[in-house]
């Protein structure tokens, strides 16, 4: 049965208009982005199937374009819609971060960094640059690949701090394995960067490790 044949109050679009987006299930929200299902299957049924196959909404939305295209029922158009929806969420969180003072609202910073880095299948090292009042100047992805002492170059971080006239920074990088426990290499990198930036009077406020769940803060561990 097509969604158009459902009672009006059960159709995702009409339900959203009447009761708000929070009233919709994950499958119904997915159906609005997917737009249509496939032969013999409504968009809501397709949404339910995808959630069941991948176990959760987060796992589904963390797939890259190649993985989405491999999913039965998702062609290029539907895959692009899902990726566009996720990018809109990232940009929304980015604007929220820029309006907040990162040190006063560490949760907003952690949420944004998780949204930005959590979906990568490879490691990415990012830096949030802050001014004297700890307001966000910019957030940039500086390095990609295996994050270790050989791939993270303090001179590049120093150069960007000087170019942006930053007074403080917050680092973040992801663990594609999903395990957000900091390694000894993570602690060593943080120490090397902190020492290098101290020479130009730039403070390192935190380093978040992004995996599954809440990002791990090295500052909260007492390692900054």
mmCIF file of C-alpha atoms in Angstrom:
data_model
loop_
_atom_site.group_PDB
_atom_site.id
_atom_site.type_symbol
_atom_site.label_atom_id
_atom_site.label_comp_id
_atom_site.label_asym_id
_atom_site.label_seq_id
_atom_site.Cartn_x
_atom_site.Cartn_y
_atom_site.Cartn_z
ATOM 1 C CA UNK A 1 0.000 0.000 0.000
ATOM 2 C CA UNK A 2 1.304 3.443 -0.941
ATOM 3 C CA UNK A 3 1.651 6.101 1.754
ATOM 4 C CA UNK A 4 -0.925 8.109 -0.211
ATOM 5 C CA UNK A 5 -3.450 5.388 0.629
ATOM 6 C CA UNK A 6 -2.794 5.683 4.383
ATOM 7 C CA UNK A 7 -5.131 7.632 6.672
ATOM 8 C CA UNK A 8 -4.132 11.312 6.577
ATOM 9 C CA UNK A 9 -3.114 11.356 10.239
ATOM 10 C CA UNK A 10 -0.621 8.515 9.705
ATOM 11 C CA UNK A 11 1.224 9.982 6.730
ATOM 12 C CA UNK A 12 4.673 11.273 7.802
ATOM 13 C CA UNK A 13 4.361 14.675 6.131
ATOM 14 C CA UNK A 14 0.881 15.404 7.443
ATOM 15 C CA UNK A 15 1.832 14.022 10.862
ATOM 16 C CA UNK A 16 4.807 16.392 11.014
ATOM 17 C CA UNK A 17 2.699 19.380 10.023
ATOM 18 C CA UNK A 18 0.086 18.571 12.640
ATOM 19 C CA UNK A 19 2.204 17.347 15.553
ATOM 20 C CA UNK A 20 5.775 18.460 14.853
ATOM 21 C CA UNK A 21 8.914 16.584 13.754
ATOM 22 C CA UNK A 22 9.513 15.123 17.225
ATOM 23 C CA UNK A 23 6.346 13.029 16.843
ATOM 24 C CA UNK A 24 7.831 11.067 13.934
ATOM 25 C CA UNK A 25 9.741 7.821 14.335
ATOM 26 C CA UNK A 26 13.237 7.392 12.882
ATOM 27 C CA UNK A 27 11.757 5.440 9.967
ATOM 28 C CA UNK A 28 9.199 8.174 9.272
ATOM 29 C CA UNK A 29 11.867 10.885 9.310
ATOM 30 C CA UNK A 30 13.970 8.817 6.922
ATOM 31 C CA UNK A 31 10.930 8.394 4.678
ATOM 32 C CA UNK A 32 10.621 12.169 4.292
ATOM 33 C CA UNK A 33 14.221 12.378 3.064
ATOM 34 C CA UNK A 34 14.000 9.282 0.896
ATOM 35 C CA UNK A 35 10.860 10.614 -0.776
ATOM 36 C CA UNK A 36 9.754 7.237 -2.086
ATOM 37 C CA UNK A 37 10.213 3.534 -1.514
ATOM 38 C CA UNK A 38 10.507 0.856 -4.163
ATOM 39 C CA UNK A 39 8.141 -1.537 -5.855
ATOM 40 C CA UNK A 40 5.852 -3.057 -3.239
ATOM 41 C CA UNK A 41 7.471 -1.086 -0.413
ATOM 42 C CA UNK A 42 6.648 2.379 0.948
ATOM 43 C CA UNK A 43 9.298 4.907 1.947
ATOM 44 C CA UNK A 44 8.520 4.189 5.616
ATOM 45 C CA UNK A 45 8.964 0.449 5.025
ATOM 46 C CA UNK A 46 12.300 1.156 3.328
ATOM 47 C CA UNK A 47 13.347 3.325 6.273
ATOM 48 C CA UNK A 48 12.466 0.524 8.708
ATOM 49 C CA UNK A 49 14.403 -2.010 6.637
ATOM 50 C CA UNK A 50 17.522 0.200 6.585
ATOM 51 C CA UNK A 51 17.356 0.777 10.343
ATOM 52 C CA UNK A 52 16.979 -2.941 10.979
ATOM 53 C CA UNK A 53 19.831 -3.806 8.620
ATOM 54 C CA UNK A 54 22.318 -1.353 10.130
ATOM 55 C CA UNK A 55 21.112 -1.520 13.718
ATOM 56 C CA UNK A 56 20.648 2.182 14.416
ATOM 57 C CA UNK A 57 20.091 5.567 12.835
ATOM 58 C CA UNK A 58 23.607 6.660 13.761
ATOM 59 C CA UNK A 59 25.230 3.664 12.063
ATOM 60 C CA UNK A 60 23.169 4.276 8.925
ATOM 61 C CA UNK A 61 24.047 7.961 8.737
ATOM 62 C CA UNK A 62 27.738 7.286 9.357
ATOM 63 C CA UNK A 63 27.999 5.262 6.121
ATOM 64 C CA UNK A 64 29.984 6.904 3.340
ATOM 65 C CA UNK A 65 28.617 7.397 -0.171
ATOM 66 C CA UNK A 66 30.008 4.097 -1.479
ATOM 67 C CA UNK A 67 28.425 2.139 1.389
ATOM 68 C CA UNK A 68 25.093 3.916 0.942
ATOM 69 C CA UNK A 69 25.075 3.088 -2.750
ATOM 70 C CA UNK A 70 25.568 -0.580 -1.883
ATOM 71 C CA UNK A 71 22.434 -0.545 0.300
ATOM 72 C CA UNK A 72 19.503 -2.203 -1.447
ATOM 73 C CA UNK A 73 16.807 0.344 -2.245
ATOM 74 C CA UNK A 74 19.099 3.370 -2.211
ATOM 75 C CA UNK A 75 20.183 4.805 -5.521
ATOM 76 C CA UNK A 76 22.371 7.903 -6.016
ATOM 77 C CA UNK A 77 19.470 10.333 -5.483
ATOM 78 C CA UNK A 78 18.388 8.873 -2.125
ATOM 79 C CA UNK A 79 21.982 8.451 -0.924
ATOM 80 C CA UNK A 80 22.723 12.088 -1.761
ATOM 81 C CA UNK A 81 19.630 13.234 0.137
ATOM 82 C CA UNK A 82 20.756 11.410 3.281
ATOM 83 C CA UNK A 83 24.303 12.783 3.054
ATOM 84 C CA UNK A 84 22.948 16.287 2.448
ATOM 85 C CA UNK A 85 20.720 16.003 5.532
ATOM 86 C CA UNK A 86 23.693 14.985 7.660
ATOM 87 C CA UNK A 87 25.825 17.838 6.300
ATOM 88 C CA UNK A 88 23.045 20.323 7.129
ATOM 89 C CA UNK A 89 23.100 19.027 10.725
ATOM 90 C CA UNK A 90 26.891 19.446 10.865
ATOM 91 C CA UNK A 91 26.671 23.018 9.597
ATOM 92 C CA UNK A 92 23.886 23.830 12.035
ATOM 93 C CA UNK A 93 26.014 22.583 14.936
ATOM 94 C CA UNK A 94 28.949 24.553 13.529
ATOM 95 C CA UNK A 95 26.928 27.779 13.640
ATOM 96 C CA UNK A 96 25.839 26.966 17.186
ATOM 97 C CA UNK A 97 29.480 26.477 18.139
ATOM 98 C CA UNK A 98 30.432 29.857 16.684
ATOM 99 C CA UNK A 99 27.701 31.551 18.702
ATOM 100 C CA UNK A 100 28.800 29.893 21.932
ATOM 101 C CA UNK A 101 31.935 30.394 23.981
ATOM 102 C CA UNK A 102 33.604 27.022 23.605
ATOM 103 C CA UNK A 103 35.145 26.840 27.077
ATOM 104 C CA UNK A 104 31.891 27.851 28.774
ATOM 105 C CA UNK A 105 29.921 25.344 26.707
ATOM 106 C CA UNK A 106 32.219 22.319 26.231
ATOM 107 C CA UNK A 107 29.213 20.130 25.463
ATOM 108 C CA UNK A 108 28.368 22.185 22.370
ATOM 109 C CA UNK A 109 31.977 21.915 21.220
ATOM 110 C CA UNK A 110 32.060 18.146 21.786
ATOM 111 C CA UNK A 111 28.737 17.665 19.970
ATOM 112 C CA UNK A 112 29.916 19.649 16.973
ATOM 113 C CA UNK A 113 33.264 17.846 16.749
ATOM 114 C CA UNK A 114 31.558 14.459 17.001
ATOM 115 C CA UNK A 115 29.138 15.408 14.214
ATOM 116 C CA UNK A 116 31.983 16.685 12.079
ATOM 117 C CA UNK A 117 34.496 13.883 12.603
ATOM 118 C CA UNK A 118 32.485 10.881 13.734
ATOM 119 C CA UNK A 119 31.459 9.681 10.287
ATOM 120 C CA UNK A 120 34.923 9.399 8.750
ATOM 121 C CA UNK A 121 36.337 5.951 7.998
ATOM 122 C CA UNK A 122 39.870 7.377 8.340
ATOM 123 C CA UNK A 123 41.522 9.528 10.974
ATOM 124 C CA UNK A 124 41.177 13.314 10.818
ATOM 125 C CA UNK A 125 42.842 15.841 13.112
ATOM 126 C CA UNK A 126 40.937 19.109 13.584
ATOM 127 C CA UNK A 127 41.565 22.314 15.477
ATOM 128 C CA UNK A 128 39.127 24.875 16.880
ATOM 129 C CA UNK A 129 40.805 28.294 16.987
ATOM 130 C CA UNK A 130 39.657 30.720 19.713
ATOM 131 C CA UNK A 131 40.201 34.412 20.368
ATOM 132 C CA UNK A 132 41.146 36.122 23.641
ATOM 133 C CA UNK A 133 37.562 35.831 24.912
ATOM 134 C CA UNK A 134 37.462 32.152 23.914
ATOM 135 C CA UNK A 135 35.050 32.775 21.046
ATOM 136 C CA UNK A 136 35.401 30.542 18.005
ATOM 137 C CA UNK A 137 37.357 32.009 15.094
ATOM 138 C CA UNK A 138 37.385 28.899 12.919
ATOM 139 C CA UNK A 139 37.389 25.110 12.964
ATOM 140 C CA UNK A 140 39.706 23.469 10.451
ATOM 141 C CA UNK A 141 40.676 19.920 9.550
ATOM 142 C CA UNK A 142 44.470 20.085 9.450
ATOM 143 C CA UNK A 143 45.664 16.501 8.932
ATOM 144 C CA UNK A 144 44.298 13.235 7.566
ATOM 145 C CA UNK A 145 45.554 9.680 7.772
ATOM 146 C CA UNK A 146 47.096 7.857 10.700
ATOM 147 C CA UNK A 147 47.348 10.415 13.494
ATOM 148 C CA UNK A 148 50.755 10.062 15.119
ATOM 149 C CA UNK A 149 53.796 12.174 15.846
ATOM 150 C CA UNK A 150 54.999 11.882 12.256
ATOM 151 C CA UNK A 151 51.766 13.063 10.614
ATOM 152 C CA UNK A 152 50.766 15.941 12.926
ATOM 153 C CA UNK A 153 53.154 18.835 12.305
ATOM 154 C CA UNK A 154 53.401 21.408 15.127
ATOM 155 C CA UNK A 155 54.759 24.005 12.690
ATOM 156 C CA UNK A 156 51.538 23.863 10.647
ATOM 157 C CA UNK A 157 49.410 24.311 13.763
ATOM 158 C CA UNK A 158 51.603 27.228 14.838
ATOM 159 C CA UNK A 159 51.327 28.770 11.371
ATOM 160 C CA UNK A 160 47.532 28.609 11.407
ATOM 161 C CA UNK A 161 47.365 30.065 14.934
ATOM 162 C CA UNK A 162 49.471 33.026 13.841
ATOM 163 C CA UNK A 163 47.477 33.500 10.641
ATOM 164 C CA UNK A 164 44.179 33.514 12.556
ATOM 165 C CA UNK A 165 45.559 35.445 15.535
ATOM 166 C CA UNK A 166 44.301 32.714 17.847
ATOM 167 C CA UNK A 167 44.800 32.956 21.599
ATOM 168 C CA UNK A 168 43.752 29.382 22.396
ATOM 169 C CA UNK A 169 42.904 26.123 20.638
ATOM 170 C CA UNK A 170 40.898 22.951 21.133
ATOM 171 C CA UNK A 171 42.111 19.858 19.291
ATOM 172 C CA UNK A 172 40.068 16.862 18.195
ATOM 173 C CA UNK A 173 40.601 13.725 16.203
ATOM 174 C CA UNK A 174 38.540 10.630 15.557
ATOM 175 C CA UNK A 175 39.161 6.956 16.142
ATOM 176 C CA UNK A 176 37.428 5.111 13.250
ATOM 177 C CA UNK A 177 37.357 1.983 15.430
ATOM 178 C CA UNK A 178 34.771 3.759 17.571
ATOM 179 C CA UNK A 179 36.877 3.396 20.740
ATOM 180 C CA UNK A 180 37.318 6.879 22.205
ATOM 181 C CA UNK A 181 39.994 5.903 24.733
ATOM 182 C CA UNK A 182 43.088 8.132 24.266
ATOM 183 C CA UNK A 183 46.268 6.307 23.350
ATOM 184 C CA UNK A 184 49.755 7.135 24.575
ATOM 185 C CA UNK A 185 50.410 8.600 21.127
ATOM 186 C CA UNK A 186 47.403 10.904 21.574
ATOM 187 C CA UNK A 187 48.822 12.149 24.861
ATOM 188 C CA UNK A 188 52.288 12.597 23.346
ATOM 189 C CA UNK A 189 50.920 14.597 20.400
ATOM 190 C CA UNK A 190 48.972 16.830 22.756
ATOM 191 C CA UNK A 191 52.066 17.473 24.859
ATOM 192 C CA UNK A 192 54.237 18.284 21.825
ATOM 193 C CA UNK A 193 51.626 20.677 20.433
ATOM 194 C CA UNK A 194 51.084 22.302 23.823
ATOM 195 C CA UNK A 195 54.829 22.913 24.213
ATOM 196 C CA UNK A 196 55.148 24.314 20.679
ATOM 197 C CA UNK A 197 52.178 26.648 21.067
ATOM 198 C CA UNK A 198 53.390 27.855 24.459
ATOM 199 C CA UNK A 199 56.283 29.514 22.614
ATOM 200 C CA UNK A 200 53.788 31.842 20.902
ATOM 201 C CA UNK A 201 51.505 32.226 23.960
ATOM 202 C CA UNK A 202 48.653 30.125 22.595
ATOM 203 C CA UNK A 203 46.919 27.906 25.156
ATOM 204 C CA UNK A 204 45.703 24.364 24.492
ATOM 205 C CA UNK A 205 42.371 24.080 26.296
ATOM 206 C CA UNK A 206 41.400 20.532 25.397
ATOM 207 C CA UNK A 207 41.825 17.602 23.035
ATOM 208 C CA UNK A 208 38.732 15.526 22.272
ATOM 209 C CA UNK A 209 38.934 11.941 21.058
ATOM 210 C CA UNK A 210 35.863 11.171 18.956
ATOM 211 C CA UNK A 211 34.478 7.650 18.735
ATOM 212 C CA UNK A 212 31.165 6.076 19.602
ATOM 213 C CA UNK A 213 29.271 7.791 22.383
ATOM 214 C CA UNK A 214 30.434 10.956 24.114
ATOM 215 C CA UNK A 215 33.873 12.233 22.994
ATOM 216 C CA UNK A 216 36.643 11.782 25.550
ATOM 217 C CA UNK A 217 38.188 14.990 26.916
ATOM 218 C CA UNK A 218 41.884 14.901 27.781
ATOM 219 C CA UNK A 219 41.389 18.027 29.884
ATOM 220 C CA UNK A 220 38.834 16.205 32.033
ATOM 221 C CA UNK A 221 41.354 13.397 32.466
ATOM 222 C CA UNK A 222 43.886 15.959 33.712
ATOM 223 C CA UNK A 223 46.214 15.392 30.758
ATOM 224 C CA UNK A 224 46.351 18.940 29.369
#
